[in-house]
Short mmCIF file of C-alpha atoms in Angstrom, two decimals:
data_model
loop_
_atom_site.label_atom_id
_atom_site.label_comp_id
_atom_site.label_asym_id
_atom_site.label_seq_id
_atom_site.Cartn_x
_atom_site.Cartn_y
_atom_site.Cartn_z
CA UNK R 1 40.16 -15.22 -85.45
CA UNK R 2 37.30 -12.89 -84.49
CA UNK R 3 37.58 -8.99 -84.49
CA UNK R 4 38.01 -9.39 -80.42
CA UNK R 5 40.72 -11.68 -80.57
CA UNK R 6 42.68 -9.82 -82.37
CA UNK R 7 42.27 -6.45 -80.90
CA UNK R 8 43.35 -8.09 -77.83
CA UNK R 9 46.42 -9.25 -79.39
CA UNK R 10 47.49 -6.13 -80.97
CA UNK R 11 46.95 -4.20 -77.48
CA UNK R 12 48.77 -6.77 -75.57
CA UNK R 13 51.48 -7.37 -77.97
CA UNK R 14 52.20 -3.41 -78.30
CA UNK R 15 51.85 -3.07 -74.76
CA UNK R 16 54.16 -6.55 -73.85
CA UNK R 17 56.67 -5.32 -76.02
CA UNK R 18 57.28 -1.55 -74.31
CA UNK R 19 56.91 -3.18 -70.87
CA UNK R 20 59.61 -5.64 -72.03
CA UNK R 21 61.99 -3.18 -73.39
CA UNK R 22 61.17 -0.69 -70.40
CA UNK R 23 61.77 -3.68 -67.89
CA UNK R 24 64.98 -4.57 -69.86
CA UNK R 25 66.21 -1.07 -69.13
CA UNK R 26 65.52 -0.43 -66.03
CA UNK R 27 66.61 -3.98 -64.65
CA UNK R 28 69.95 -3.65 -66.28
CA UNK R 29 70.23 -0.03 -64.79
CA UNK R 30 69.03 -1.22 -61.38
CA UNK R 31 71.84 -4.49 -61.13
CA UNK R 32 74.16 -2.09 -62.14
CA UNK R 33 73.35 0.52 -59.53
CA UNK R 34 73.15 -2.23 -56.99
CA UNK R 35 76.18 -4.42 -58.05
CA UNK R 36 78.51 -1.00 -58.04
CA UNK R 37 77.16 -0.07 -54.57
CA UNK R 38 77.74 -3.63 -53.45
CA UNK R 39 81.72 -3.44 -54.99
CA UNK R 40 81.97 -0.25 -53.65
CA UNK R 41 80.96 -0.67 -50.27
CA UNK R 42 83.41 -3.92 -50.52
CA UNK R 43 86.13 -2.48 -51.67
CA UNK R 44 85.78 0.81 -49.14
CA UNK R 45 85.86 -1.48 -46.67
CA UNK R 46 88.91 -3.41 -47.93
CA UNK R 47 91.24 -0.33 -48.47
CA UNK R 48 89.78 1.50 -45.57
CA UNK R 49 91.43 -2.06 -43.37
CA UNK R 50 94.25 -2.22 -45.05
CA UNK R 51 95.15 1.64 -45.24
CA UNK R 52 94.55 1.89 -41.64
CA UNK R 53 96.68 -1.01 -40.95
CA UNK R 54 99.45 0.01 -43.14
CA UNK R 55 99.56 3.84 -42.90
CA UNK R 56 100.95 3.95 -40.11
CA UNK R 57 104.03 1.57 -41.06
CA UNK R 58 104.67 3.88 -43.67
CA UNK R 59 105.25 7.63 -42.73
CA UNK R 60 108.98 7.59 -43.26
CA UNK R 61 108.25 7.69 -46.97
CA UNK R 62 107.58 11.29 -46.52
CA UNK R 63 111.37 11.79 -45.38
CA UNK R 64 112.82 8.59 -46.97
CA UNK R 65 112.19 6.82 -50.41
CA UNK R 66 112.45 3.68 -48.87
CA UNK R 67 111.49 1.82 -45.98
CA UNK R 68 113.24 1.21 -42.66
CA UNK R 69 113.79 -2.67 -41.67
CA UNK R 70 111.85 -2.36 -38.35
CA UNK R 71 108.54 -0.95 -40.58
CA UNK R 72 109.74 -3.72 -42.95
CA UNK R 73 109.47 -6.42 -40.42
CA UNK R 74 106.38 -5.09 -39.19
CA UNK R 75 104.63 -5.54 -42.59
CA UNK R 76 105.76 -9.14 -42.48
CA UNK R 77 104.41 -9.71 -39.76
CA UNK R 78 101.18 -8.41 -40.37
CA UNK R 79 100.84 -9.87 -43.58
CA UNK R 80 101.91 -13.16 -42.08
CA UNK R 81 99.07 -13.69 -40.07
CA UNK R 82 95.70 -12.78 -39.13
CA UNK R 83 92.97 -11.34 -41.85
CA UNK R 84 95.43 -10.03 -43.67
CA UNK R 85 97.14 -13.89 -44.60
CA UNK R 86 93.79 -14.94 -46.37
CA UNK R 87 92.61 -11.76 -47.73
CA UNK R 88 95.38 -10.37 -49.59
CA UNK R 89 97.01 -12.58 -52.19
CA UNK R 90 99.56 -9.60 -53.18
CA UNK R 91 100.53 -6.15 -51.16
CA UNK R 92 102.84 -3.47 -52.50
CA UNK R 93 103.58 -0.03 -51.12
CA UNK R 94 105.08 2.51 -54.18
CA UNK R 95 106.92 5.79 -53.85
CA UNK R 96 105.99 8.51 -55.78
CA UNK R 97 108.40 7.87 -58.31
CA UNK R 98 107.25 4.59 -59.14
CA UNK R 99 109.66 2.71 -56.74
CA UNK R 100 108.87 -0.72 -55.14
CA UNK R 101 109.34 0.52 -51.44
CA UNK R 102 107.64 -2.81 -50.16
CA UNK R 103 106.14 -5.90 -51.19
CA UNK R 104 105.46 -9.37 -49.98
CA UNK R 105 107.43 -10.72 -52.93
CA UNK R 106 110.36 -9.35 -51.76
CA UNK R 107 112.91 -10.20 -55.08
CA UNK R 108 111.02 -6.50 -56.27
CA UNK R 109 111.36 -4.44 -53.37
CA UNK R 110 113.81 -1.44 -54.95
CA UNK R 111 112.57 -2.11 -58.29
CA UNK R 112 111.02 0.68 -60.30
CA UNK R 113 108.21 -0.37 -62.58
CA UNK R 114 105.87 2.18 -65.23
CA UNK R 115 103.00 3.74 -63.82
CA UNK R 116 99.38 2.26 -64.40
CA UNK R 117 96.63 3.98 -64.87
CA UNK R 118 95.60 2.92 -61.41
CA UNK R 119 98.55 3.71 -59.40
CA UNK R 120 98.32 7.59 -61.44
CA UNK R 121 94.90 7.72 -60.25
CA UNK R 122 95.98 7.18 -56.67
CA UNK R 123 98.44 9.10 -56.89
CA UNK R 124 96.47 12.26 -57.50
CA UNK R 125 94.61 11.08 -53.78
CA UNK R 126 91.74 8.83 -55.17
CA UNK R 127 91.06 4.78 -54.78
CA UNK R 128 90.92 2.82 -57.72
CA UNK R 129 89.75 -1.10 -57.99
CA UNK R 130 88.82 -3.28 -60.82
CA UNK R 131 88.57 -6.87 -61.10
CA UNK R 132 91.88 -8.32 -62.99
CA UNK R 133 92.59 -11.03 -64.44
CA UNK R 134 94.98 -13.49 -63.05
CA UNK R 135 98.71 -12.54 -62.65
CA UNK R 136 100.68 -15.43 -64.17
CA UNK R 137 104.42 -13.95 -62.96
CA UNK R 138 102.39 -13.93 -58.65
CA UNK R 139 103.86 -16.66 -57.07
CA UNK R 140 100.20 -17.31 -55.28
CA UNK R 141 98.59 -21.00 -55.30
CA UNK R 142 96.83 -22.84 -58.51
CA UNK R 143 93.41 -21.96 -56.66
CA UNK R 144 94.17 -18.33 -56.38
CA UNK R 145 95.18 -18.71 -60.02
CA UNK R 146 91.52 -19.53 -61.14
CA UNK R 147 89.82 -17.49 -59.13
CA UNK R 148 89.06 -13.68 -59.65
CA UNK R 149 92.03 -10.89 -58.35
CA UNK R 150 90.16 -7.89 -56.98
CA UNK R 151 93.04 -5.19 -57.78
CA UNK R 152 93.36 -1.78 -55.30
CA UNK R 153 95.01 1.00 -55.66
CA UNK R 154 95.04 3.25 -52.50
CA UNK R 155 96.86 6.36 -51.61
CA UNK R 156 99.26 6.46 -48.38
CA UNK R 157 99.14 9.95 -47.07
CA UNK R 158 101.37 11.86 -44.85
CA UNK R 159 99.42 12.00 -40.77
CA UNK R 160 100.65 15.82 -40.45
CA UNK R 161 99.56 17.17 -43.67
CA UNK R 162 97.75 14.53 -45.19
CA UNK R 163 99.70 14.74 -48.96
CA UNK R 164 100.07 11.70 -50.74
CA UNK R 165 103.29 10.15 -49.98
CA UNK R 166 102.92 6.62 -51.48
CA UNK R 167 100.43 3.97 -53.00
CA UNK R 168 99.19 0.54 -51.39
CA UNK R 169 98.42 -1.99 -54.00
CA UNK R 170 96.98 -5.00 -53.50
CA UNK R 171 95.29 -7.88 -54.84
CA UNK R 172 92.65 -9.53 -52.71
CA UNK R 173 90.87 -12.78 -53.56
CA UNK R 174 87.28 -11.11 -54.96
CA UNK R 175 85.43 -15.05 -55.18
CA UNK R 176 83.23 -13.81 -52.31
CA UNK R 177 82.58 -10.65 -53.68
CA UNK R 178 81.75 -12.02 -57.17
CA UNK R 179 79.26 -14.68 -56.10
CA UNK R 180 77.92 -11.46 -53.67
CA UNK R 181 77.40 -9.51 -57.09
CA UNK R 182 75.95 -12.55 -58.87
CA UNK R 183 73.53 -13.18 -56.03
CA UNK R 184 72.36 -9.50 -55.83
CA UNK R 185 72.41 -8.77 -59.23
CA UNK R 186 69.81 -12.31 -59.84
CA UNK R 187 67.80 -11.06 -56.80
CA UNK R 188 67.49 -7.86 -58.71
CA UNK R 189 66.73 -9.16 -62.10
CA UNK R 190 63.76 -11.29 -60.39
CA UNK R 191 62.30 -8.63 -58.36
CA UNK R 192 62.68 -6.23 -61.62
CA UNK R 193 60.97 -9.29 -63.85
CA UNK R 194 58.43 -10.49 -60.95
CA UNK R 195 56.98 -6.21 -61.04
CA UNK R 196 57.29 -6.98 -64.55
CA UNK R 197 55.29 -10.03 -64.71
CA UNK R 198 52.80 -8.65 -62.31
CA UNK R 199 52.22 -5.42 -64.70
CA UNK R 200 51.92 -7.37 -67.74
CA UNK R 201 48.80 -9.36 -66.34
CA UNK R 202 47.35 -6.16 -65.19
CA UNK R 203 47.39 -4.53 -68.78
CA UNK R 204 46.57 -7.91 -70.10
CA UNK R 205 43.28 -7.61 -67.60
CA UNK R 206 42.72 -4.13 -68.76
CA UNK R 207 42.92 -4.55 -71.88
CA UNK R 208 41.00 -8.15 -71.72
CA UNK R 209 37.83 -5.92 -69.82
CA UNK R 210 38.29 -3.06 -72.01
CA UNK R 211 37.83 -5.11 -75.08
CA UNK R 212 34.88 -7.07 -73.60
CA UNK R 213 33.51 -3.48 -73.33
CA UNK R 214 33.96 -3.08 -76.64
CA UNK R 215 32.33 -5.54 -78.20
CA UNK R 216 29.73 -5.26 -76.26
CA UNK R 217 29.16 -1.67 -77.20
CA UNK R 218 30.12 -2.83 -80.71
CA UNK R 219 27.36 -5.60 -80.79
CA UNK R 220 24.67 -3.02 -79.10
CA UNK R 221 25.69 -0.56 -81.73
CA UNK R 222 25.22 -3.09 -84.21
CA UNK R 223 21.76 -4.32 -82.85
CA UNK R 224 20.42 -0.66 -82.58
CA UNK R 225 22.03 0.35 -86.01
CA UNK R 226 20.40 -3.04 -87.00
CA UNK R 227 16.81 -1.98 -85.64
CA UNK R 228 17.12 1.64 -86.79
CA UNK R 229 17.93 0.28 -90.56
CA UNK R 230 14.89 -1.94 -90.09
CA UNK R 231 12.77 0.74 -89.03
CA UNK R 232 13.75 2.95 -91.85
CA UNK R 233 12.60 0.16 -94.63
CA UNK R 234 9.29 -0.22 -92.52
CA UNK R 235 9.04 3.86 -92.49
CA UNK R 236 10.40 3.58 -96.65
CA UNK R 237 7.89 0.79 -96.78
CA UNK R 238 4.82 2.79 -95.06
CA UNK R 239 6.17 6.02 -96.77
CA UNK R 240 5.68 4.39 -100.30
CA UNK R 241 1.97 2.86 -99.26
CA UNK R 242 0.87 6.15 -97.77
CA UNK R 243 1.88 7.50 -101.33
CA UNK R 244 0.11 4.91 -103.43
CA UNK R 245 -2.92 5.05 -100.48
CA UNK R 246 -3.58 9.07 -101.11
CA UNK R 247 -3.54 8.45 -104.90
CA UNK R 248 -5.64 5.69 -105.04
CA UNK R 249 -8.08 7.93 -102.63
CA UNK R 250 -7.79 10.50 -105.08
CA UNK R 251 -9.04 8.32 -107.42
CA UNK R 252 -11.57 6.31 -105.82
CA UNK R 253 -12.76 10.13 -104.78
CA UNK R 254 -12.80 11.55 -108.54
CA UNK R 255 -15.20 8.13 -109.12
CA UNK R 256 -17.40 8.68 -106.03
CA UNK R 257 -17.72 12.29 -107.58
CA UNK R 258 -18.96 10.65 -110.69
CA UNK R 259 -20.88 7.91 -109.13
CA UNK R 260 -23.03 10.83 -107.25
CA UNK R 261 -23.15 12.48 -110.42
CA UNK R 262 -24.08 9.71 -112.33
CA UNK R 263 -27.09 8.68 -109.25
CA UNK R 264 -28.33 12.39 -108.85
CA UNK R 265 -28.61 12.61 -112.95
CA UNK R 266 -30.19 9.24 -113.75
CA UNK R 267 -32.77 9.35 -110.33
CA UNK R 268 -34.04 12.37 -108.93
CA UNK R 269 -32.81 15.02 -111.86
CA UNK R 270 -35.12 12.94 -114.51
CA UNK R 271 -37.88 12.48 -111.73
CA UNK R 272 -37.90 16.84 -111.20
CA UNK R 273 -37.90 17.39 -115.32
CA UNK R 274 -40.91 14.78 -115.66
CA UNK R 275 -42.38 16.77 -112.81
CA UNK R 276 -41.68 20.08 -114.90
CA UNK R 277 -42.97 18.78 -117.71
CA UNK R 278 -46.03 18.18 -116.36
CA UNK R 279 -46.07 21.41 -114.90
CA UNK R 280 -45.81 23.07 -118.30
CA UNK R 281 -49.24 21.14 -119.18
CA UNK R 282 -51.35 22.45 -116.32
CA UNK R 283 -53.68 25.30 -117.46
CA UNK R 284 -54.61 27.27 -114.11
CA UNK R 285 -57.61 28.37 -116.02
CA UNK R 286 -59.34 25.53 -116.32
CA UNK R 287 -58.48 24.69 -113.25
CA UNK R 288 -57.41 21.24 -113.39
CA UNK R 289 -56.38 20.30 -109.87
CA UNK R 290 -56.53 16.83 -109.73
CA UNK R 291 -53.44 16.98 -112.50
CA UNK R 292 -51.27 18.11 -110.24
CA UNK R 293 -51.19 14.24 -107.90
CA UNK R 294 -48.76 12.81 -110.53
CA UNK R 295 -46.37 15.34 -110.09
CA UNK R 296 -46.77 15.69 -106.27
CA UNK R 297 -45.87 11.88 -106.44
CA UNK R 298 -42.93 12.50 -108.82
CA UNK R 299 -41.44 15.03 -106.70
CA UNK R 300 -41.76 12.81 -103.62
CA UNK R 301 -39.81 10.19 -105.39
CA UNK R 302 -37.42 12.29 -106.40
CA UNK R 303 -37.27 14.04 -102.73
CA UNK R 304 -36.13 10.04 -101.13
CA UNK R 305 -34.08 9.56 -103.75
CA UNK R 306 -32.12 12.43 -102.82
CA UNK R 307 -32.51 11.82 -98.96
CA UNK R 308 -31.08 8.03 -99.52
CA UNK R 309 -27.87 9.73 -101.75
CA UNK R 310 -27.30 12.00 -99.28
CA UNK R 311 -27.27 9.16 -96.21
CA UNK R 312 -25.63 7.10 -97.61
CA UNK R 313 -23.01 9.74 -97.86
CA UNK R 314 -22.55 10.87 -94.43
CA UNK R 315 -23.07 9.26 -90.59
CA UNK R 316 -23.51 12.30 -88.59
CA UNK R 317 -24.86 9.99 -85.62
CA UNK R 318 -22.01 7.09 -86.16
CA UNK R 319 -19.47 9.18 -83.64
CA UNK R 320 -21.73 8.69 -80.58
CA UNK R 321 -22.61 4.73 -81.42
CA UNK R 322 -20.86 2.17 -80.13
CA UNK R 323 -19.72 -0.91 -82.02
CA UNK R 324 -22.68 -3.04 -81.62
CA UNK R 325 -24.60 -0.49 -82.40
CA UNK R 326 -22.94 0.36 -85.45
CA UNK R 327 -23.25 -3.20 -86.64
CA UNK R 328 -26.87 -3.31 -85.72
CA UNK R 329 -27.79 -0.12 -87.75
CA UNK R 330 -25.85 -1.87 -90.52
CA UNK R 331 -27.74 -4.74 -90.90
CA UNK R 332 -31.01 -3.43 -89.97
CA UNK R 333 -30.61 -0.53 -92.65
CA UNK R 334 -29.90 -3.63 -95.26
CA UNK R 335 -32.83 -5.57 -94.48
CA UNK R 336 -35.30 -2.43 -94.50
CA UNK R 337 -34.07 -1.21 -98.02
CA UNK R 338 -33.91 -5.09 -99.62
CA UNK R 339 -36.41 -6.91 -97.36
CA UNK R 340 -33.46 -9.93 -96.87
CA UNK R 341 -32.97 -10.81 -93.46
CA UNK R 342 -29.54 -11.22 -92.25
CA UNK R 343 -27.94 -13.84 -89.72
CA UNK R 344 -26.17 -12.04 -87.01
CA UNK R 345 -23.31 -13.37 -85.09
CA UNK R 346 -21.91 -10.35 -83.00
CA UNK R 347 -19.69 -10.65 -79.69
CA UNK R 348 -21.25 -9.15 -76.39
CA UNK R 349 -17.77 -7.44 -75.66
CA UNK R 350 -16.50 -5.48 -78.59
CA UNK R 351 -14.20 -3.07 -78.01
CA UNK R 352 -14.13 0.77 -78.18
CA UNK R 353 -12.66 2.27 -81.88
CA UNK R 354 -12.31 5.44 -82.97
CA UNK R 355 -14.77 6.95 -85.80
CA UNK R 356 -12.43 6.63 -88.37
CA UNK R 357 -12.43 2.38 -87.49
CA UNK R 358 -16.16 2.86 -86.54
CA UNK R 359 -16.93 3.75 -90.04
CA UNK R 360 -14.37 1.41 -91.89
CA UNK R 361 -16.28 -1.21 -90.05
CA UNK R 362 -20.30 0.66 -91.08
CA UNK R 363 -18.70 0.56 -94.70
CA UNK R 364 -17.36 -2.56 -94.87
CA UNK R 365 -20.88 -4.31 -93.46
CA UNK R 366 -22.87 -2.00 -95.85
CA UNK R 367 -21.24 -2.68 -99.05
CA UNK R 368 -20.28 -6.10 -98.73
CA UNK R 369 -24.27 -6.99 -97.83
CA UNK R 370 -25.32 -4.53 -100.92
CA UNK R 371 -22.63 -6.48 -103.31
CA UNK R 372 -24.32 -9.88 -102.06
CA UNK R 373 -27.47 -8.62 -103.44
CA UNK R 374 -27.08 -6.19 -106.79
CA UNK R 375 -24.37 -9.01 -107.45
CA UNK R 376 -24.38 -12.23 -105.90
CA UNK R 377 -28.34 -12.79 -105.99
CA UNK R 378 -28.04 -14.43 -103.01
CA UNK R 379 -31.23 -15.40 -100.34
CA UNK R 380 -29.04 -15.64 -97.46
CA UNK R 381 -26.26 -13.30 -95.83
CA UNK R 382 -24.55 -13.61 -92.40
CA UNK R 383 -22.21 -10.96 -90.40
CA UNK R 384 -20.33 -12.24 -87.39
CA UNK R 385 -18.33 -9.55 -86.17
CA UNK R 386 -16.13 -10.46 -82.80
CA UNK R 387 -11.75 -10.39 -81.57
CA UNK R 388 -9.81 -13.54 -83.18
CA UNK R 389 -6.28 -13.52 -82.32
CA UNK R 390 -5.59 -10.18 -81.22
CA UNK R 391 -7.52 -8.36 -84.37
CA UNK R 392 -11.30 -7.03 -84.81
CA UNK R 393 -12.42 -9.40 -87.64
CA UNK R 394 -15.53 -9.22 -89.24
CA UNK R 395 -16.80 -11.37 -91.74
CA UNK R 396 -19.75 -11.30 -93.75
CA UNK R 397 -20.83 -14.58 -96.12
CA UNK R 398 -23.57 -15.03 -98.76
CA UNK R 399 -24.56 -18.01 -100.78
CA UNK R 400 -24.73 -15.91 -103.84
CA UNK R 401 -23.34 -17.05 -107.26
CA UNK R 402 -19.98 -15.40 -106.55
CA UNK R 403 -17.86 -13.72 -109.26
CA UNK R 404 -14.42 -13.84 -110.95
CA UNK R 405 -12.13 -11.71 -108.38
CA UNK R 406 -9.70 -10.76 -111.64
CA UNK R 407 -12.84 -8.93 -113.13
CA UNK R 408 -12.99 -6.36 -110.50
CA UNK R 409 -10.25 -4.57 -110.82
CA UNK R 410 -12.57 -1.55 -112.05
CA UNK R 411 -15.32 -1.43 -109.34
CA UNK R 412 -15.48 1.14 -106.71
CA UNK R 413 -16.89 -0.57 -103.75
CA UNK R 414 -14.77 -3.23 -102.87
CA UNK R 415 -11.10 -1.21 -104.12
CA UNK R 416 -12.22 1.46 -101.77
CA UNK R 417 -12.88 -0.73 -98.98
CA UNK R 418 -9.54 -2.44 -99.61
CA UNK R 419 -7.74 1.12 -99.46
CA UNK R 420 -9.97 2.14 -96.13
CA UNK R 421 -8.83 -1.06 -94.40
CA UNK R 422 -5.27 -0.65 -95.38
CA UNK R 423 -5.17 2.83 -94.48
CA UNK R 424 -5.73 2.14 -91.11
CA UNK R 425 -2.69 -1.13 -91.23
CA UNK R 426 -5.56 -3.21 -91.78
CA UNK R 427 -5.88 -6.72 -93.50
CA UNK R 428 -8.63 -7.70 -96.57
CA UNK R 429 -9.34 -10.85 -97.66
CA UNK R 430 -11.86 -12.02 -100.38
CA UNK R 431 -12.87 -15.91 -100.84
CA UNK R 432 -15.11 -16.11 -104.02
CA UNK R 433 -15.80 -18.17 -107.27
CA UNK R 434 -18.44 -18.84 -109.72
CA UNK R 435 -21.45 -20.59 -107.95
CA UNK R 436 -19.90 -21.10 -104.89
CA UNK R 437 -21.01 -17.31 -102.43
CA UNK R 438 -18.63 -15.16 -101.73
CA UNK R 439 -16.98 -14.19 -97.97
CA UNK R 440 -15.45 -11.26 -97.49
CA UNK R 441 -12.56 -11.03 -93.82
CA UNK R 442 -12.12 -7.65 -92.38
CA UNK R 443 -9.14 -7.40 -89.56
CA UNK R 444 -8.23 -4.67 -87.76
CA UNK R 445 -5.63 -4.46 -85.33
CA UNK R 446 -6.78 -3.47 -81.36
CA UNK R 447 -4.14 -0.65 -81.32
CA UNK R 448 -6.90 1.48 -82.00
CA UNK R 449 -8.95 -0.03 -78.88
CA UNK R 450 -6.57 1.21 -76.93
CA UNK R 451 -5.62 4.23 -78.36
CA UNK R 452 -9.10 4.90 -77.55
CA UNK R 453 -9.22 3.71 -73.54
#
């Protein structure tokens, strides 16, 4: 069962089971309202019939105890036909004292009898009716027997004064009634469980669309938590490089430091103290002039050396080139300083880099075609420099004799152009081996093209 699934179910069961209980409440207390309006306005109509019928037969009980025979007869009569002969299954008319004044079984007419509850509650001028159960001692008809009695007390009051002077009770067949309070209180309970029904699928619709909602939130939530986790690795991941980038640049700096050093004490700092040693020998007196040639020639050597240290250091005209023309200076600076001519294989539409790139890429050509020569003693170096798959890739190739990659773990030029290329999310590759030339892959991606448009 998915997370979903369940949260639906737990909504819609809570929510099911208040509805129910709330339903079950308010259905009973709705058939009950109904049903006891129903039996009330059935039974008001009842006594109000029979009250209005009888009342009038019975006045003398507020002079007499007992009944005349004329009112007597009367009664018969009216109980002996009409409404009356179907409705009411039993009619009795008490005195105050609880004295059978009249009754259609006439063998208790001057009986007294104890007082029920409902002829005392009559008696203080107030109706009282229940459904009773069937009287056994009645002499009424085996169907009357089964069905249901609807017992009323009513009070008989005086027309001058309107006091209480007797009580009608009667038993009317309730069978209609009943199946009247059955019927209404089922068409209640259905209305009651149809609003029921009807709510329950609308909270089971909210609820359905509200968890949908959910999820969906949950599962973008998840995605973007998802990307954001990724992107911290990749920013861990850069963080860490960046780190072991500026400390390798420290390093490869320090060396470049000492490399300089090393050129500027070997080279032109042992060409200038020949050339003041020779100075030391010259004797102005004697005048000997054409001495000083050799050390004219010594400091010239020394002056280039210094001049080609000191370019090969800086590109103060690399920021206006463009990238053919940086690639072109490249090789053509190679082939003046070793006299090896170099196979070019350049695109016609490079893109634009910035200088940073633009010298990454001077570098790369530079000492890759030096390395071929010191190194590989080759006689024959190509650069093709164009866009493969997205990426500036340049690639330069020699047939030299190649070396052992593992071996130059130590060397300057090649780490440094490694840490350049990376620096800028670049990729270096190096294809070598004894005897068989070496090629050396530079890719860059064309973010930086269009950083630059």
């Amino acid at each position: 069962m998915d997370q979903r699934t369940n949260l639906i179910r737990q909504f819609f069961g809570t929510a099911a089971a208040v509805l129910v209980v709330g339903t079950l409440i308010i259905g009973y207390w709705v058939t009950a309202a109904v049903e006891n309006g129903v039996k009330e306005n059935a039974i008001s109509i009842k006594t109000m019939f029979v009250t209005d019928a009888i009342s009038p037969l019975a006045q003398e009980l507020s002079l007499s105890p007992s009944l005349g025979p004329a009112n007597r007869a009367e009664l018969d009569q009216l109980f002996a036909t009409g409404l009356l002969k179907t409705e009411i299954v039993l009619f009795q008319i008490w005195t105050l004292d609880g004295t059978i004044a009249y009754s259609n079984d006439t063998e208790i007419i001057g009986k007294k009898f104890f007082q029920t509850d409902g002829m005392k509650l009559a008696l203080t001028g107030q109706t009282y009716a229940e459904f009773d159960n069937v009287l056994d001692e009645l002499s009424i008809s085996e169907t009357l027997r089964t069905a249901p009695l609807l017992e009323i007390y009513a009070p008989i009051r005086a027309a001058e004064n309107g006091n209480v002077i007797g009580v009608a009770e009667f038993y009317a067949d309730g069978t209609a009634l009943r199946a009247h309070l059955l019927e209404t209180k089922t068409h209640g309970l259905i209305v009651v469980a149809s609003v029921a029904l009807a709510m329950l699928a609308a909270i089971y619709l909210v609820i359905f669309k509200g968890a949908e909602t959910i999820e969906k939130q949950r599962q973008a939530l998840d995605e973007k938590l998802h990307q954001l986790s990724s992107l911290l690795a990749e920013n861990q991941s850069l963080s860490r490089r960046v780190s072991k980038a500026n400390l390798k640049l420290a390093e490869l700096n320090e060396n470049a430091l000492r490399r300089i050093s090393a050129d500027l004490h070997d080279g032109p700092l042992q060409l200038l103290s020949y050339a003041g040693l020779r100075l030391e020998a010259v004797d102005p007196a004697k005048g000997a002039v054409t001495d000083l040639q050799p050390i004219k020639q010594t400091v010239d050597d020394a002056m280039r050396e210094i001049r080609q240290i000191c370019r090969g250091l800086s590109l103060p005209e690399i920021s206006q080139w463009n990238l053919e023309t940086v690639v072109r200076t490249a090789i053509e600076s190679h082939e003046k300083r070793t006299g090896i001519g170099v196979i070019r294989q350049v695109s016609a539409d490079l893109p634009s880099l910035p200088l940073a790139a633009k010298t990454t890429v001077y570098r790369f050509i530079q000492e890759t075609l030096n390395n071929g020569v010191n190194h590989g003693r080759c006689s024959r170096q190509t650069v093709s420099v164009g866009v493969r798959d997205g990426r500036l890739q340049a690639v330069v190739s020699d047939d030299g004799i190649g070396f052992d990659p593992s071996g130059e773990t130590n060397g300057l030029g090649l780490a440094g152009l490694k840490e350049r290329i990376n620096s800028l999310s670049g990729e270096f590759r190096l294809e070598t081996g004894e005897n068989t030339g070496t090629r050396v892959v530079m890719l860059l991606p064309m973010e930086f093209a269009r950083d630059v448009a």
